[in-house]
Amino acid sequence: MPTRQSSDATKGKAAVSDVYASMRASILKGEIAPGARINIDAVSRSLGVSQTPVREVLQRLEGDNLVVYSPGRGYSTTPLLDLPALRSLFEFRLLVEPWAARSAAVDRLANPAAALEKELSAIRDSMKTTSGDARQDLVAHDTRFHDTILLAAGNPVVQHAFAQTHCHLHTFRLYPADIDGAITIAEHATVREAIASCLPDRAEEAMAEHIRNSFARFAKAFEGKADLSPLESDGPPRRHIVT
């Protein structure tokens, strides 16, 4: 009997993991449209699982800000970022991440260059064998790369605040700006080289340039619909994000 319980628990965890991966991928790719209501029974039938793991996964996706629960309506996917929200998110990143890269380059003992190189090697290998939409792999790589630098900066409050933005999930969901990952990986490599060489000024500059370039790529989702002025390259962010 104990063995059976253990086996059931293992199967249950596997089911939750599989459902989470499937639903997360569907939301990122837009297969489940932004703002769409999620029918738990329909999802459970389509994935061949009970409603229990689907409900658990929806709670996890709510924590990722990919779904929202409304009394009387149930769960639905969150809307895509609009341009002011995208700019707000990247202005926050422009405040935090260049500082983190600089901090990581200053501290030789906690220098994360080896971990960053391992991550870059892994994504390069993955891209060689991935065909079609690589958003899932790029989101995971982007998250790990930036989180590694923030961790090395040694400020858990900043790290937690950054994690709560779920920025990688929401930007890649908005627009497949760098579909094969080549540009992102090249910019990450430049940041890593500066950190590995313990050049704080260069690390800060490389990260700031990467953040500004990333904003420009994702903002293309609004091309022809809004003013796509770039993030300011010098000085503090604008006092007012929306003008």
mmCIF file of C-alpha atoms in Angstrom:
data_model
loop_
_atom_site.group_PDB
_atom_site.id
_atom_site.type_symbol
_atom_site.label_atom_id
_atom_site.label_comp_id
_atom_site.label_asym_id
_atom_site.label_seq_id
_atom_site.Cartn_x
_atom_site.Cartn_y
_atom_site.Cartn_z
ATOM 1 C CA MET A 1 0.000 0.000 0.000
ATOM 2 C CA PRO A 2 2.727 2.598 0.824
ATOM 3 C CA THR A 3 4.397 1.799 -2.505
ATOM 4 C CA ARG A 4 1.153 2.415 -4.345
ATOM 5 C CA GLN A 5 0.658 5.742 -2.578
ATOM 6 C CA SER A 6 4.172 6.781 -3.530
ATOM 7 C CA SER A 7 3.557 5.766 -7.133
ATOM 8 C CA ASP A 8 0.271 7.691 -7.219
ATOM 9 C CA ALA A 9 1.959 10.769 -5.793
ATOM 10 C CA THR A 10 4.718 10.543 -8.402
ATOM 11 C CA LYS A 11 2.188 10.230 -11.206
ATOM 12 C CA GLY A 12 0.262 13.178 -9.809
ATOM 13 C CA LYS A 13 3.374 15.372 -9.777
ATOM 14 C CA ALA A 14 4.222 14.302 -13.311
ATOM 15 C CA ALA A 15 0.699 15.143 -14.470
ATOM 16 C CA VAL A 16 0.887 18.627 -12.933
ATOM 17 C CA SER A 17 4.301 19.230 -14.480
ATOM 18 C CA ASP A 18 3.129 18.110 -17.925
ATOM 19 C CA VAL A 19 -0.070 20.149 -17.775
ATOM 20 C CA TYR A 20 1.829 23.224 -16.597
ATOM 21 C CA ALA A 21 4.349 22.958 -19.440
ATOM 22 C CA SER A 22 1.589 22.430 -22.002
ATOM 23 C CA MET A 23 -0.649 25.285 -20.854
ATOM 24 C CA ARG A 24 2.254 27.684 -20.356
ATOM 25 C CA ALA A 25 3.498 26.979 -23.889
ATOM 26 C CA SER A 26 0.005 27.465 -25.330
ATOM 27 C CA ILE A 27 -0.348 30.851 -23.616
ATOM 28 C CA LEU A 28 3.116 32.024 -24.697
ATOM 29 C CA LYS A 29 2.461 31.038 -28.298
ATOM 30 C CA GLY A 30 -0.970 32.639 -28.324
ATOM 31 C CA GLU A 31 -2.750 29.332 -28.901
ATOM 32 C CA ILE A 32 -4.839 30.312 -25.886
ATOM 33 C CA ALA A 33 -5.710 33.876 -26.802
ATOM 34 C CA PRO A 34 -5.136 36.820 -24.438
ATOM 35 C CA GLY A 35 -8.274 37.434 -22.366
ATOM 36 C CA ALA A 36 -9.739 34.034 -23.269
ATOM 37 C CA ARG A 37 -11.800 32.235 -20.631
ATOM 38 C CA ILE A 38 -10.337 28.874 -19.662
ATOM 39 C CA ASN A 39 -12.776 25.967 -19.454
ATOM 40 C CA ILE A 40 -11.285 23.593 -16.895
ATOM 41 C CA ASP A 41 -13.347 20.625 -18.050
ATOM 42 C CA ALA A 42 -12.366 21.172 -21.698
ATOM 43 C CA VAL A 43 -8.683 21.468 -20.797
ATOM 44 C CA SER A 44 -8.737 18.322 -18.672
ATOM 45 C CA ARG A 45 -10.416 16.346 -21.480
ATOM 46 C CA SER A 46 -8.038 17.636 -24.153
ATOM 47 C CA LEU A 47 -4.977 16.740 -22.066
ATOM 48 C CA GLY A 48 -6.375 13.439 -20.810
ATOM 49 C CA VAL A 49 -6.112 14.280 -17.117
ATOM 50 C CA SER A 50 -8.529 14.930 -14.277
ATOM 51 C CA GLN A 51 -9.555 18.432 -13.311
ATOM 52 C CA THR A 52 -7.378 18.324 -10.158
ATOM 53 C CA PRO A 53 -3.970 18.904 -11.861
ATOM 54 C CA VAL A 54 -5.556 21.502 -14.162
ATOM 55 C CA ARG A 55 -6.805 23.487 -11.169
ATOM 56 C CA GLU A 56 -3.397 23.263 -9.505
ATOM 57 C CA VAL A 57 -1.689 24.430 -12.693
ATOM 58 C CA LEU A 58 -4.064 27.383 -13.031
ATOM 59 C CA GLN A 59 -3.028 28.521 -9.556
ATOM 60 C CA ARG A 60 0.635 28.324 -10.627
ATOM 61 C CA LEU A 61 -0.099 30.235 -13.824
ATOM 62 C CA GLU A 62 -1.908 32.853 -11.751
ATOM 63 C CA GLY A 63 1.321 33.253 -9.783
ATOM 64 C CA ASP A 64 3.113 33.791 -13.120
ATOM 65 C CA ASN A 65 0.557 36.504 -13.998
ATOM 66 C CA LEU A 66 -0.400 34.515 -17.071
ATOM 67 C CA VAL A 67 -3.961 33.865 -15.901
ATOM 68 C CA VAL A 68 -6.332 35.751 -13.614
ATOM 69 C CA TYR A 69 -9.264 34.497 -11.559
ATOM 70 C CA SER A 70 -12.535 36.448 -11.502
ATOM 71 C CA PRO A 71 -15.423 35.414 -9.211
ATOM 72 C CA GLY A 72 -18.325 34.190 -11.291
ATOM 73 C CA ARG A 73 -16.227 33.984 -14.444
ATOM 74 C CA GLY A 74 -13.436 31.676 -13.444
ATOM 75 C CA TYR A 75 -9.957 31.755 -14.964
ATOM 76 C CA SER A 76 -8.936 33.620 -18.092
ATOM 77 C CA THR A 77 -5.610 34.500 -19.647
ATOM 78 C CA THR A 78 -4.201 37.931 -18.864
ATOM 79 C CA PRO A 79 -4.147 40.523 -21.651
ATOM 80 C CA LEU A 80 -0.933 41.335 -23.462
ATOM 81 C CA LEU A 81 1.172 44.242 -22.281
ATOM 82 C CA ASP A 82 0.295 47.543 -23.912
ATOM 83 C CA LEU A 83 3.041 49.970 -24.940
ATOM 84 C CA PRO A 84 2.976 52.088 -21.734
ATOM 85 C CA ALA A 85 3.223 48.914 -19.637
ATOM 86 C CA LEU A 86 6.070 47.619 -21.787
ATOM 87 C CA ARG A 87 7.936 50.907 -21.442
ATOM 88 C CA SER A 88 7.311 50.956 -17.688
ATOM 89 C CA LEU A 89 8.679 47.431 -17.362
ATOM 90 C CA PHE A 90 11.822 48.206 -19.341
ATOM 91 C CA GLU A 91 12.449 51.447 -17.501
ATOM 92 C CA PHE A 92 12.426 49.389 -14.288
ATOM 93 C CA ARG A 93 14.859 46.942 -15.865
ATOM 94 C CA LEU A 94 17.077 49.806 -16.997
ATOM 95 C CA LEU A 95 17.301 50.955 -13.384
ATOM 96 C CA VAL A 96 18.039 47.535 -11.913
ATOM 97 C CA GLU A 97 19.940 45.343 -14.347
ATOM 98 C CA PRO A 98 22.890 47.565 -15.357
ATOM 99 C CA TRP A 99 23.525 48.053 -11.634
ATOM 100 C CA ALA A 100 23.374 44.268 -11.138
ATOM 101 C CA ALA A 101 25.813 43.630 -13.991
ATOM 102 C CA ARG A 102 28.205 46.210 -12.560
ATOM 103 C CA SER A 103 27.955 44.651 -9.094
ATOM 104 C CA ALA A 104 28.606 41.177 -10.499
ATOM 105 C CA ALA A 105 31.728 42.416 -12.308
ATOM 106 C CA VAL A 106 33.115 44.147 -9.200
ATOM 107 C CA ASP A 107 32.962 41.129 -6.877
ATOM 108 C CA ARG A 108 35.639 38.752 -8.128
ATOM 109 C CA LEU A 109 34.819 36.052 -5.570
ATOM 110 C CA ALA A 110 31.139 35.888 -6.556
ATOM 111 C CA ASN A 111 31.776 36.458 -10.265
ATOM 112 C CA PRO A 112 29.104 34.462 -12.179
ATOM 113 C CA ALA A 113 30.991 34.290 -15.498
ATOM 114 C CA ALA A 114 31.403 30.496 -15.409
ATOM 115 C CA ALA A 115 27.693 29.933 -14.780
ATOM 116 C CA LEU A 116 26.791 32.435 -17.505
ATOM 117 C CA GLU A 117 29.060 30.709 -20.015
ATOM 118 C CA LYS A 118 27.507 27.345 -19.142
ATOM 119 C CA GLU A 119 24.066 28.834 -19.756
ATOM 120 C CA LEU A 120 25.126 30.347 -23.077
ATOM 121 C CA SER A 121 26.642 27.048 -24.232
ATOM 122 C CA ALA A 122 23.425 25.240 -23.347
ATOM 123 C CA ILE A 123 21.182 27.615 -25.289
ATOM 124 C CA ARG A 124 23.492 27.564 -28.315
ATOM 125 C CA ASP A 125 23.318 23.768 -28.358
ATOM 126 C CA SER A 126 19.549 23.888 -27.947
ATOM 127 C CA MET A 127 19.124 26.338 -30.829
ATOM 128 C CA LYS A 128 21.013 23.988 -33.145
ATOM 129 C CA THR A 129 18.382 21.295 -32.681
ATOM 130 C CA THR A 130 15.264 23.491 -32.344
ATOM 131 C CA SER A 131 13.113 24.134 -35.380
ATOM 132 C CA GLY A 132 10.250 26.602 -35.545
ATOM 133 C CA ASP A 133 9.136 28.718 -32.588
ATOM 134 C CA ALA A 134 11.865 28.669 -29.933
ATOM 135 C CA ARG A 135 10.097 30.974 -27.489
ATOM 136 C CA GLN A 136 9.928 28.395 -24.696
ATOM 137 C CA ASP A 137 13.682 27.810 -24.803
ATOM 138 C CA LEU A 138 14.452 31.520 -25.095
ATOM 139 C CA VAL A 139 12.197 32.450 -22.182
ATOM 140 C CA ALA A 140 13.890 29.846 -19.988
ATOM 141 C CA HIS A 141 17.368 30.948 -21.083
ATOM 142 C CA ASP A 142 16.615 34.645 -20.679
ATOM 143 C CA THR A 143 15.228 34.064 -17.194
ATOM 144 C CA ARG A 144 18.205 31.985 -16.041
ATOM 145 C CA PHE A 145 20.787 34.360 -17.533
ATOM 146 C CA HIS A 146 19.402 37.514 -15.942
ATOM 147 C CA ASP A 147 18.550 35.796 -12.658
ATOM 148 C CA THR A 148 22.145 34.560 -12.366
ATOM 149 C CA ILE A 149 23.458 38.116 -12.612
ATOM 150 C CA LEU A 150 20.905 39.443 -10.133
ATOM 151 C CA LEU A 151 21.760 36.657 -7.693
ATOM 152 C CA ALA A 152 25.464 37.505 -7.948
ATOM 153 C CA ALA A 153 24.678 41.147 -7.131
ATOM 154 C CA GLY A 154 23.759 39.937 -3.656
ATOM 155 C CA ASN A 155 20.592 41.944 -2.989
ATOM 156 C CA PRO A 156 17.631 39.611 -2.302
ATOM 157 C CA VAL A 157 15.125 42.490 -2.125
ATOM 158 C CA VAL A 158 15.980 43.607 -5.655
ATOM 159 C CA GLN A 159 16.031 40.012 -6.854
ATOM 160 C CA HIS A 160 12.547 39.381 -5.455
ATOM 161 C CA ALA A 161 11.153 42.598 -6.902
ATOM 162 C CA PHE A 162 12.540 41.715 -10.325
ATOM 163 C CA ALA A 163 11.121 38.182 -10.159
ATOM 164 C CA GLN A 164 7.647 39.545 -9.445
ATOM 165 C CA THR A 165 7.579 41.333 -12.814
ATOM 166 C CA HIS A 166 7.701 38.008 -14.725
ATOM 167 C CA CYS A 167 9.183 40.183 -17.449
ATOM 168 C CA HIS A 168 10.563 37.379 -19.606
ATOM 169 C CA LEU A 169 7.219 35.580 -19.820
ATOM 170 C CA HIS A 170 5.284 38.693 -20.760
ATOM 171 C CA THR A 171 7.673 40.220 -23.274
ATOM 172 C CA PHE A 172 8.205 37.010 -25.239
ATOM 173 C CA ARG A 173 4.456 36.425 -25.154
ATOM 174 C CA LEU A 174 3.923 39.874 -26.663
ATOM 175 C CA TYR A 175 6.042 39.468 -29.758
ATOM 176 C CA PRO A 176 8.618 36.944 -31.049
ATOM 177 C CA ALA A 177 11.143 39.755 -31.489
ATOM 178 C CA ASP A 178 14.215 37.570 -31.909
ATOM 179 C CA ILE A 179 12.703 34.318 -33.079
ATOM 180 C CA ASP A 180 15.954 32.364 -33.476
ATOM 181 C CA GLY A 181 17.609 33.914 -30.431
ATOM 182 C CA ALA A 182 20.766 34.953 -32.269
ATOM 183 C CA ILE A 183 20.646 38.644 -31.333
ATOM 184 C CA THR A 184 19.735 38.000 -27.701
ATOM 185 C CA ILE A 185 22.464 35.388 -27.292
ATOM 186 C CA ALA A 186 25.083 37.680 -28.858
ATOM 187 C CA GLU A 187 24.145 40.527 -26.503
ATOM 188 C CA HIS A 188 24.211 38.169 -23.531
ATOM 189 C CA ALA A 189 27.688 37.042 -24.554
ATOM 190 C CA THR A 190 28.883 40.664 -24.567
ATOM 191 C CA VAL A 191 27.550 41.154 -21.040
ATOM 192 C CA ARG A 192 29.184 37.928 -19.886
ATOM 193 C CA GLU A 193 32.557 38.897 -21.362
ATOM 194 C CA ALA A 194 32.552 42.211 -19.481
ATOM 195 C CA ILE A 195 31.625 40.477 -16.217
ATOM 196 C CA ALA A 196 34.256 37.771 -16.740
ATOM 197 C CA SER A 197 36.893 40.445 -17.354
ATOM 198 C CA CYS A 198 35.831 42.248 -14.141
ATOM 199 C CA LEU A 199 35.129 45.476 -16.057
ATOM 200 C CA PRO A 200 32.247 47.058 -14.118
ATOM 201 C CA ASP A 201 31.839 50.100 -16.399
ATOM 202 C CA ARG A 202 31.724 47.922 -19.484
ATOM 203 C CA ALA A 203 29.373 45.402 -17.843
ATOM 204 C CA GLU A 204 26.973 48.176 -16.864
ATOM 205 C CA GLU A 205 27.105 49.677 -20.355
ATOM 206 C CA ALA A 206 26.622 46.320 -22.089
ATOM 207 C CA MET A 207 23.603 45.460 -19.969
ATOM 208 C CA ALA A 208 22.032 48.904 -20.485
ATOM 209 C CA GLU A 209 22.506 48.563 -24.235
ATOM 210 C CA HIS A 210 20.951 45.098 -24.166
ATOM 211 C CA ILE A 211 17.907 46.360 -22.246
ATOM 212 C CA ARG A 212 17.399 49.286 -24.640
ATOM 213 C CA ASN A 213 17.802 47.049 -27.680
ATOM 214 C CA SER A 214 15.384 44.500 -26.229
ATOM 215 C CA PHE A 215 12.771 47.197 -25.693
ATOM 216 C CA ALA A 216 13.148 48.332 -29.301
ATOM 217 C CA ARG A 217 12.680 44.765 -30.546
ATOM 218 C CA PHE A 218 9.579 44.030 -28.488
ATOM 219 C CA ALA A 219 8.062 47.468 -29.164
ATOM 220 C CA LYS A 220 7.792 46.464 -32.826
ATOM 221 C CA ALA A 221 4.561 44.739 -31.813
ATOM 222 C CA PHE A 222 3.052 48.255 -31.795
ATOM 223 C CA GLU A 223 4.580 49.417 -35.070
ATOM 224 C CA GLY A 224 2.259 51.815 -36.874
ATOM 225 C CA LYS A 225 -0.018 52.123 -33.836
ATOM 226 C CA ALA A 226 1.930 54.301 -31.396
ATOM 227 C CA ASP A 227 4.999 56.430 -30.801
ATOM 228 C CA LEU A 228 7.869 53.975 -30.534
ATOM 229 C CA SER A 229 10.427 56.407 -29.154
ATOM 230 C CA PRO A 230 13.367 54.508 -27.635
ATOM 231 C CA LEU A 231 14.226 54.338 -23.966
ATOM 232 C CA GLU A 232 16.386 57.280 -22.970
ATOM 233 C CA SER A 233 20.043 56.389 -23.347
ATOM 234 C CA ASP A 234 21.384 58.871 -20.811
ATOM 235 C CA GLY A 235 20.328 59.977 -17.370
ATOM 236 C CA PRO A 236 17.440 58.713 -15.257
ATOM 237 C CA PRO A 237 14.182 57.455 -16.786
ATOM 238 C CA ARG A 238 11.465 59.989 -17.548
ATOM 239 C CA ARG A 239 9.470 61.147 -14.559
ATOM 240 C CA HIS A 240 6.287 60.412 -16.475
ATOM 241 C CA ILE A 241 6.180 57.193 -18.476
ATOM 242 C CA VAL A 242 3.030 58.055 -20.434
ATOM 243 C CA THR A 243 2.854 61.458 -22.088
#
